[in-house]
mmCIF file of C-alpha atoms in Angstrom:
data_model
loop_
_atom_site.group_PDB
_atom_site.id
_atom_site.type_symbol
_atom_site.label_atom_id
_atom_site.label_comp_id
_atom_site.label_asym_id
_atom_site.label_seq_id
_atom_site.Cartn_x
_atom_site.Cartn_y
_atom_site.Cartn_z
ATOM 1 C CA UNK A 8 107.382 144.900 99.644
ATOM 2 C CA UNK A 9 106.201 142.489 97.511
ATOM 3 C CA UNK A 10 104.895 144.167 94.546
ATOM 4 C CA UNK A 11 102.096 142.835 92.777
ATOM 5 C CA UNK A 12 102.899 139.371 90.725
ATOM 6 C CA UNK A 13 100.229 140.761 88.303
ATOM 7 C CA UNK A 14 100.657 144.395 87.398
ATOM 8 C CA UNK A 15 103.732 144.470 84.338
ATOM 9 C CA UNK A 16 107.159 144.427 85.922
ATOM 10 C CA UNK A 17 109.349 147.699 84.079
ATOM 11 C CA UNK A 18 112.382 145.761 84.410
ATOM 12 C CA UNK A 19 114.007 144.780 81.391
ATOM 13 C CA UNK A 20 115.148 141.873 80.170
ATOM 14 C CA UNK A 21 116.833 137.957 81.997
ATOM 15 C CA UNK A 22 116.558 140.015 85.281
ATOM 16 C CA UNK A 23 113.194 140.785 85.067
ATOM 17 C CA UNK A 24 111.766 136.580 84.408
ATOM 18 C CA UNK A 25 114.617 136.165 87.864
ATOM 19 C CA UNK A 26 112.832 139.163 89.532
ATOM 20 C CA UNK A 27 108.994 137.631 88.593
ATOM 21 C CA UNK A 28 110.790 133.939 89.808
ATOM 22 C CA UNK A 29 112.144 135.568 93.275
ATOM 23 C CA UNK A 30 108.255 136.885 94.008
ATOM 24 C CA UNK A 31 106.542 134.704 92.767
ATOM 25 C CA UNK A 32 108.341 131.610 95.187
ATOM 26 C CA UNK A 33 108.408 134.376 97.944
ATOM 27 C CA UNK A 34 104.807 135.126 97.905
ATOM 28 C CA UNK A 35 104.038 131.300 97.704
ATOM 29 C CA UNK A 36 106.051 130.351 100.589
ATOM 30 C CA UNK A 37 104.578 133.149 102.862
ATOM 31 C CA UNK A 38 101.285 131.353 101.676
ATOM 32 C CA UNK A 39 102.311 127.968 103.344
ATOM 33 C CA UNK A 40 103.674 129.812 106.418
ATOM 34 C CA UNK A 41 100.011 131.646 106.083
ATOM 35 C CA UNK A 42 98.373 128.053 105.949
ATOM 36 C CA UNK A 43 100.627 126.275 108.880
ATOM 37 C CA UNK A 44 100.036 129.161 110.940
ATOM 38 C CA UNK A 45 96.124 129.035 110.559
ATOM 39 C CA UNK A 46 96.117 125.244 110.778
ATOM 40 C CA UNK A 47 98.698 124.993 114.212
ATOM 41 C CA UNK A 48 95.837 128.388 115.019
ATOM 42 C CA UNK A 49 92.872 125.782 114.377
ATOM 43 C CA UNK A 50 93.622 123.023 116.819
ATOM 44 C CA UNK A 51 93.115 126.052 119.899
ATOM 45 C CA UNK A 52 92.085 124.551 122.720
ATOM 46 C CA UNK A 53 94.105 121.318 122.285
ATOM 47 C CA UNK A 54 97.424 122.766 122.839
ATOM 48 C CA UNK A 55 97.418 123.763 125.692
ATOM 49 C CA UNK A 56 99.665 123.131 128.643
ATOM 50 C CA UNK A 57 98.189 120.165 131.681
ATOM 51 C CA UNK A 58 98.308 122.478 134.096
ATOM 52 C CA UNK A 59 97.507 119.799 136.438
ATOM 53 C CA UNK A 60 99.849 117.334 136.014
ATOM 54 C CA UNK A 61 102.955 120.810 136.458
ATOM 55 C CA UNK A 62 101.333 120.478 140.006
ATOM 56 C CA UNK A 63 102.449 117.233 140.228
ATOM 57 C CA UNK A 64 105.819 117.010 138.914
ATOM 58 C CA UNK A 65 106.911 120.012 140.986
ATOM 59 C CA UNK A 66 105.573 118.279 144.400
ATOM 60 C CA UNK A 67 107.581 115.292 143.473
ATOM 61 C CA UNK A 68 110.787 117.083 142.698
ATOM 62 C CA UNK A 69 110.308 119.569 145.321
ATOM 63 C CA UNK A 70 110.006 116.174 147.815
ATOM 64 C CA UNK A 71 112.980 114.588 145.713
ATOM 65 C CA UNK A 72 114.842 117.430 147.105
ATOM 66 C CA UNK A 73 114.174 117.376 150.655
ATOM 67 C CA UNK A 74 114.625 113.616 150.319
ATOM 68 C CA UNK A 75 118.122 114.385 148.872
ATOM 69 C CA UNK A 76 119.751 117.090 151.244
ATOM 70 C CA UNK A 77 118.147 114.666 153.768
ATOM 71 C CA UNK A 78 118.662 111.352 153.515
ATOM 72 C CA UNK A 79 121.748 111.466 150.436
ATOM 73 C CA UNK A 80 123.896 113.706 151.765
ATOM 74 C CA UNK A 81 124.910 115.299 148.363
ATOM 75 C CA UNK A 82 124.796 118.796 147.031
ATOM 76 C CA UNK A 83 121.769 119.604 145.936
ATOM 77 C CA UNK A 84 123.690 120.754 141.578
ATOM 78 C CA UNK A 85 125.943 117.379 141.615
ATOM 79 C CA UNK A 86 125.274 115.485 138.286
ATOM 80 C CA UNK A 87 122.361 113.333 139.125
ATOM 81 C CA UNK A 88 120.329 116.040 140.565
ATOM 82 C CA UNK A 89 120.293 117.387 137.032
ATOM 83 C CA UNK A 90 119.363 113.983 135.167
ATOM 84 C CA UNK A 91 116.802 113.650 137.839
ATOM 85 C CA UNK A 92 115.041 116.901 136.515
ATOM 86 C CA UNK A 93 115.982 116.516 133.179
ATOM 87 C CA UNK A 94 114.121 113.758 133.458
ATOM 88 C CA UNK A 95 111.194 115.770 134.678
ATOM 89 C CA UNK A 96 111.110 118.019 131.763
ATOM 90 C CA UNK A 97 111.491 115.587 129.295
ATOM 91 C CA UNK A 98 108.582 113.750 131.026
ATOM 92 C CA UNK A 99 105.797 117.251 131.268
ATOM 93 C CA UNK A 100 107.590 118.592 127.648
ATOM 94 C CA UNK A 101 105.620 114.116 125.737
ATOM 95 C CA UNK A 102 102.360 114.230 128.154
ATOM 96 C CA UNK A 103 101.446 116.771 129.151
ATOM 97 C CA UNK A 104 102.860 119.881 126.864
ATOM 98 C CA UNK A 105 101.470 121.018 123.229
ATOM 99 C CA UNK A 106 103.682 118.685 122.117
ATOM 100 C CA UNK A 107 101.912 115.467 123.296
ATOM 101 C CA UNK A 108 98.645 116.886 120.456
ATOM 102 C CA UNK A 109 101.745 117.984 117.781
ATOM 103 C CA UNK A 110 102.941 114.698 117.634
ATOM 104 C CA UNK A 111 99.359 113.070 116.515
ATOM 105 C CA UNK A 112 99.957 115.112 113.450
ATOM 106 C CA UNK A 113 103.115 112.467 112.148
ATOM 107 C CA UNK A 114 103.909 109.756 112.771
ATOM 108 C CA UNK A 115 107.705 110.927 112.432
ATOM 109 C CA UNK A 116 106.785 113.138 115.208
ATOM 110 C CA UNK A 117 105.113 110.407 117.319
ATOM 111 C CA UNK A 118 108.086 108.565 116.940
ATOM 112 C CA UNK A 119 110.244 110.906 118.666
ATOM 113 C CA UNK A 120 107.873 111.565 121.659
ATOM 114 C CA UNK A 121 107.637 107.821 122.206
ATOM 115 C CA UNK A 122 110.805 107.148 121.638
ATOM 116 C CA UNK A 123 111.603 110.232 124.715
ATOM 117 C CA UNK A 124 109.563 108.627 127.091
ATOM 118 C CA UNK A 125 111.055 105.031 126.657
ATOM 119 C CA UNK A 126 114.232 105.314 126.598
ATOM 120 C CA UNK A 127 115.331 108.986 126.977
ATOM 121 C CA UNK A 128 113.271 109.610 130.151
ATOM 122 C CA UNK A 129 113.421 106.385 132.244
ATOM 123 C CA UNK A 130 117.057 105.874 132.627
ATOM 124 C CA UNK A 131 117.659 110.071 133.422
ATOM 125 C CA UNK A 132 115.280 109.572 136.957
ATOM 126 C CA UNK A 133 116.589 106.102 137.120
ATOM 127 C CA UNK A 134 120.223 107.809 137.465
ATOM 128 C CA UNK A 135 118.900 110.372 138.890
ATOM 129 C CA UNK A 136 118.201 108.690 142.344
ATOM 130 C CA UNK A 137 121.294 108.925 145.042
ATOM 131 C CA UNK A 138 122.116 105.333 145.395
ATOM 132 C CA UNK A 139 122.069 106.258 149.352
ATOM 133 C CA UNK A 140 118.285 107.171 148.828
ATOM 134 C CA UNK A 141 118.004 104.294 147.492
ATOM 135 C CA UNK A 142 119.107 102.049 150.273
ATOM 136 C CA UNK A 143 117.301 104.577 152.564
ATOM 137 C CA UNK A 144 114.109 104.092 150.819
ATOM 138 C CA UNK A 145 113.909 100.251 150.959
ATOM 139 C CA UNK A 146 114.553 100.057 154.492
ATOM 140 C CA UNK A 147 110.751 101.010 154.855
ATOM 141 C CA UNK A 148 108.427 99.663 156.167
ATOM 142 C CA UNK A 149 105.842 100.160 153.838
ATOM 143 C CA UNK A 150 108.051 99.913 150.730
ATOM 144 C CA UNK A 151 110.412 96.274 151.820
ATOM 145 C CA UNK A 152 107.563 94.673 149.029
ATOM 146 C CA UNK A 153 109.984 95.823 146.607
ATOM 147 C CA UNK A 154 112.729 94.155 148.083
ATOM 148 C CA UNK A 155 111.045 90.651 147.375
ATOM 149 C CA UNK A 156 109.850 91.921 143.151
ATOM 150 C CA UNK A 157 111.277 90.516 140.943
ATOM 151 C CA UNK A 158 110.146 90.881 137.601
ATOM 152 C CA UNK A 159 113.214 89.459 134.848
ATOM 153 C CA UNK A 160 114.297 92.817 133.006
ATOM 154 C CA UNK A 161 114.758 89.948 129.973
ATOM 155 C CA UNK A 162 111.255 89.155 129.987
ATOM 156 C CA UNK A 163 109.708 93.292 130.282
ATOM 157 C CA UNK A 164 111.999 93.836 127.413
ATOM 158 C CA UNK A 165 110.571 91.595 126.025
ATOM 159 C CA UNK A 166 106.692 91.784 126.813
ATOM 160 C CA UNK A 167 107.603 95.308 125.838
ATOM 161 C CA UNK A 168 108.587 95.420 122.073
ATOM 162 C CA UNK A 169 105.529 93.519 121.570
ATOM 163 C CA UNK A 170 103.303 95.588 122.907
ATOM 164 C CA UNK A 171 105.006 98.625 121.225
ATOM 165 C CA UNK A 172 104.360 97.046 117.792
ATOM 166 C CA UNK A 173 100.726 95.964 118.326
ATOM 167 C CA UNK A 174 100.309 99.408 119.634
ATOM 168 C CA UNK A 175 101.355 100.518 116.461
ATOM 169 C CA UNK A 176 99.220 98.111 114.372
ATOM 170 C CA UNK A 177 96.241 100.383 112.810
ATOM 171 C CA UNK A 178 93.610 98.099 113.469
ATOM 172 C CA UNK A 179 94.972 97.930 117.506
ATOM 173 C CA UNK A 180 95.497 101.717 117.400
ATOM 174 C CA UNK A 181 91.975 102.492 115.790
ATOM 175 C CA UNK A 182 91.246 100.329 118.835
ATOM 176 C CA UNK A 183 93.007 102.228 121.731
ATOM 177 C CA UNK A 184 92.220 105.323 120.807
ATOM 178 C CA UNK A 185 87.244 104.678 120.572
ATOM 179 C CA UNK A 186 88.475 103.985 124.826
ATOM 180 C CA UNK A 187 91.128 106.399 126.047
ATOM 181 C CA UNK A 188 91.307 105.079 129.427
ATOM 182 C CA UNK A 189 92.349 101.852 128.006
ATOM 183 C CA UNK A 190 94.444 103.809 125.913
ATOM 184 C CA UNK A 191 96.464 105.289 128.753
ATOM 185 C CA UNK A 192 96.490 102.845 130.748
ATOM 186 C CA UNK A 193 98.633 100.481 127.246
ATOM 187 C CA UNK A 194 101.100 103.706 127.896
ATOM 188 C CA UNK A 195 100.992 103.527 131.132
ATOM 189 C CA UNK A 196 102.503 100.398 130.907
ATOM 190 C CA UNK A 197 104.523 100.606 128.397
ATOM 191 C CA UNK A 198 106.929 102.939 130.900
ATOM 192 C CA UNK A 199 106.389 100.920 133.796
ATOM 193 C CA UNK A 200 108.108 98.196 131.192
ATOM 194 C CA UNK A 201 110.350 100.404 130.382
ATOM 195 C CA UNK A 202 111.124 101.140 133.035
ATOM 196 C CA UNK A 203 111.949 97.843 134.355
ATOM 197 C CA UNK A 204 114.062 97.390 130.842
ATOM 198 C CA UNK A 205 116.402 99.731 131.758
ATOM 199 C CA UNK A 206 117.263 98.519 135.688
ATOM 200 C CA UNK A 207 119.762 96.083 134.558
ATOM 201 C CA UNK A 208 121.776 99.249 133.113
ATOM 202 C CA UNK A 209 121.154 101.638 135.468
ATOM 203 C CA UNK A 210 119.238 101.242 138.725
ATOM 204 C CA UNK A 211 119.742 103.023 141.508
ATOM 205 C CA UNK A 212 121.745 99.765 143.522
ATOM 206 C CA UNK A 213 124.739 100.107 141.907
ATOM 207 C CA UNK A 214 124.631 96.516 142.945
ATOM 208 C CA UNK A 215 121.752 95.094 140.495
ATOM 209 C CA UNK A 216 123.448 96.657 137.383
ATOM 210 C CA UNK A 217 124.804 94.259 135.237
ATOM 211 C CA UNK A 218 128.953 94.419 134.417
ATOM 212 C CA UNK A 219 130.594 96.059 131.321
ATOM 213 C CA UNK A 220 130.193 92.919 129.232
ATOM 214 C CA UNK A 221 126.814 92.014 130.706
ATOM 215 C CA UNK A 222 125.261 95.696 129.479
ATOM 216 C CA UNK A 223 126.559 95.795 126.476
ATOM 217 C CA UNK A 224 125.371 92.131 125.574
ATOM 218 C CA UNK A 225 121.461 93.717 127.613
ATOM 219 C CA UNK A 226 122.168 96.702 125.126
ATOM 220 C CA UNK A 227 122.534 94.926 121.643
ATOM 221 C CA UNK A 228 119.941 91.870 123.409
ATOM 222 C CA UNK A 229 117.819 95.146 122.931
ATOM 223 C CA UNK A 230 118.447 96.194 120.042
ATOM 224 C CA UNK A 231 117.886 93.366 118.551
ATOM 225 C CA UNK A 232 114.539 92.670 120.469
ATOM 226 C CA UNK A 233 113.060 96.555 119.095
ATOM 227 C CA UNK A 234 113.912 96.206 115.885
ATOM 228 C CA UNK A 235 110.852 94.951 114.002
ATOM 229 C CA UNK A 236 108.953 97.392 115.348
ATOM 230 C CA UNK A 237 111.052 99.910 114.006
ATOM 231 C CA UNK A 238 111.533 98.054 110.496
ATOM 232 C CA UNK A 239 107.398 98.298 110.437
ATOM 233 C CA UNK A 240 107.125 101.919 110.126
ATOM 234 C CA UNK A 241 110.749 101.016 107.929
ATOM 235 C CA UNK A 242 108.413 98.966 105.694
ATOM 236 C CA UNK A 243 105.126 99.646 105.184
ATOM 237 C CA UNK A 244 106.742 102.864 103.896
ATOM 238 C CA UNK A 245 107.820 101.076 100.485
ATOM 239 C CA UNK A 246 104.694 99.297 100.118
ATOM 240 C CA UNK A 247 102.328 102.085 99.707
ATOM 241 C CA UNK A 248 101.913 102.940 103.744
ATOM 242 C CA UNK A 249 99.568 102.975 106.488
ATOM 243 C CA UNK A 250 96.464 105.705 107.098
ATOM 244 C CA UNK A 251 98.038 107.573 110.530
ATOM 245 C CA UNK A 252 94.896 106.825 113.358
ATOM 246 C CA UNK A 253 95.913 109.720 115.806
ATOM 247 C CA UNK A 254 95.138 112.641 112.948
ATOM 248 C CA UNK A 255 92.323 110.914 112.258
ATOM 249 C CA UNK A 256 91.569 110.910 116.013
ATOM 250 C CA UNK A 257 92.550 114.832 115.835
ATOM 251 C CA UNK A 258 91.057 115.814 112.844
ATOM 252 C CA UNK A 259 86.976 113.891 114.044
ATOM 253 C CA UNK A 260 87.767 116.112 117.659
ATOM 254 C CA UNK A 261 88.686 118.929 115.136
ATOM 255 C CA UNK A 262 85.511 118.553 113.094
ATOM 256 C CA UNK A 263 87.897 119.156 110.072
ATOM 257 C CA UNK A 264 87.424 116.888 106.784
ATOM 258 C CA UNK A 265 89.472 113.587 106.577
ATOM 259 C CA UNK A 266 90.069 114.876 102.806
ATOM 260 C CA UNK A 267 92.231 118.698 104.553
ATOM 261 C CA UNK A 268 94.033 116.633 107.132
ATOM 262 C CA UNK A 269 97.762 116.071 105.098
ATOM 263 C CA UNK A 270 97.038 120.150 104.666
ATOM 264 C CA UNK A 271 98.264 120.995 108.588
ATOM 265 C CA UNK A 272 102.013 120.108 108.504
ATOM 266 C CA UNK A 273 103.861 120.452 105.036
ATOM 267 C CA UNK A 274 105.619 117.211 103.044
ATOM 268 C CA UNK A 275 107.090 115.303 103.474
ATOM 269 C CA UNK A 276 105.395 114.900 106.749
ATOM 270 C CA UNK A 277 101.433 112.717 106.473
ATOM 271 C CA UNK A 278 103.207 110.879 103.099
ATOM 272 C CA UNK A 279 104.954 107.882 103.111
ATOM 273 C CA UNK A 280 107.897 108.650 104.024
ATOM 274 C CA UNK A 281 107.346 109.688 107.403
ATOM 275 C CA UNK A 282 107.207 106.485 107.762
ATOM 276 C CA UNK A 283 109.819 105.688 106.347
ATOM 277 C CA UNK A 284 111.432 108.209 108.904
ATOM 278 C CA UNK A 285 109.503 107.296 112.462
ATOM 279 C CA UNK A 286 111.576 103.655 111.530
ATOM 280 C CA UNK A 287 114.604 105.311 110.930
ATOM 281 C CA UNK A 288 113.766 108.600 114.356
ATOM 282 C CA UNK A 289 113.308 105.674 116.586
ATOM 283 C CA UNK A 290 115.952 103.228 116.098
ATOM 284 C CA UNK A 291 118.494 106.229 116.335
ATOM 285 C CA UNK A 292 116.691 106.892 119.972
ATOM 286 C CA UNK A 293 117.445 103.578 121.384
ATOM 287 C CA UNK A 294 120.634 103.599 120.227
ATOM 288 C CA UNK A 295 121.297 107.422 121.008
ATOM 289 C CA UNK A 296 119.243 105.653 124.715
ATOM 290 C CA UNK A 297 121.587 103.092 125.163
ATOM 291 C CA UNK A 298 125.642 104.603 124.963
ATOM 292 C CA UNK A 299 123.819 108.118 127.218
ATOM 293 C CA UNK A 300 122.394 104.864 129.437
ATOM 294 C CA UNK A 301 126.820 104.188 129.991
ATOM 295 C CA UNK A 302 128.251 107.028 129.568
ATOM 296 C CA UNK A 303 126.543 108.333 132.386
ATOM 297 C CA UNK A 304 126.522 104.948 134.711
ATOM 298 C CA UNK A 305 130.157 104.895 134.298
ATOM 299 C CA UNK A 306 130.446 108.706 135.057
ATOM 300 C CA UNK A 307 128.575 107.759 138.341
ATOM 301 C CA UNK A 308 130.531 105.333 138.804
ATOM 302 C CA UNK A 309 133.670 106.540 139.029
ATOM 303 C CA UNK A 310 132.718 109.428 141.744
ATOM 304 C CA UNK A 311 129.895 107.259 143.944
ATOM 305 C CA UNK A 312 132.235 106.351 146.587
ATOM 306 C CA UNK A 313 131.075 102.922 146.713
ATOM 307 C CA UNK A 314 133.193 102.627 143.262
ATOM 308 C CA UNK A 315 136.281 102.418 145.332
ATOM 309 C CA UNK A 316 137.824 98.806 144.559
ATOM 310 C CA UNK A 317 136.068 98.794 141.532
ATOM 311 C CA UNK A 318 137.021 95.560 140.577
ATOM 312 C CA UNK A 319 135.480 93.010 143.913
ATOM 313 C CA UNK A 320 131.783 95.390 142.680
ATOM 314 C CA UNK A 321 132.002 94.179 139.616
ATOM 315 C CA UNK A 322 132.405 90.526 140.803
ATOM 316 C CA UNK A 323 129.736 90.882 143.316
ATOM 317 C CA UNK A 324 127.133 92.514 140.427
ATOM 318 C CA UNK A 325 127.113 88.753 139.011
ATOM 319 C CA UNK A 326 124.957 87.635 141.954
ATOM 320 C CA UNK A 327 121.246 89.259 140.990
ATOM 321 C CA UNK A 328 122.084 87.851 137.103
ATOM 322 C CA UNK A 329 120.194 84.664 138.674
ATOM 323 C CA UNK A 330 116.963 85.898 139.445
ATOM 324 C CA UNK A 331 117.223 87.676 135.755
ATOM 325 C CA UNK A 332 117.616 84.348 134.067
ATOM 326 C CA UNK A 333 114.248 83.419 131.867
#
């Protein structure tokens, strides 16, 4: 039981001071917790699960399992099935769960969402597609155009980096938020570009992946190209910081005063340190995605039947790179 702080403390000397201080600290902590819970309740309806998206993803997962068992002839409990399922779960978490709304409350949470969506999910999904299934799908007459489709991954990387930087400029993001259809189209375009961007490292077709040295060089280039978008948050944190248009839109939707927007989350959220954390988080998750993709690709290539005589295979991988030169 916490005693009434207004009542006289009967403990004498220094102990009374420590007891009063500890009770005050606990009381303030409880009050802050109540404020946070009230703010979460205030979000109300927006904190809901996207059931229609869940139904679509469940159907996609069922079709994937059926096709893997029928055409890939692999065990449903293998590593690639797990990676694809994990990618689907993360996609629903970032897009269809309440986290999609909560991520609007601060730049750092928003960059966690963006980084998972663009740097973690694409390699998991691509590496989760068995090569036998991919080759079988390319033999379907209605999908033969995919064989002729050659969008250079390096160009996709450059375009993705530019669009990602532009998306987080305050005046552009504010404009996109006024037109939800345009904003969703922008995010969809970024997601498709991220899939092409990851193709040289995580392609389901081993012949379309770069050699080991080429993968390391490509990973280094991608780090340099995406660095400006990360530095944008870090540099603005050292200046005066910028307002969060996503948070402003959310508070306007909830009819909340703008002055109370920064109280939805405790510090360091919605401070200049939050923007610094956003840039660091983006760089960290991108680096994590590269290391994860390279490690998983090595393990999958080592266990696949096509990996026999890997030295010859690595030499053959250099051939398609002519189509990717910018």
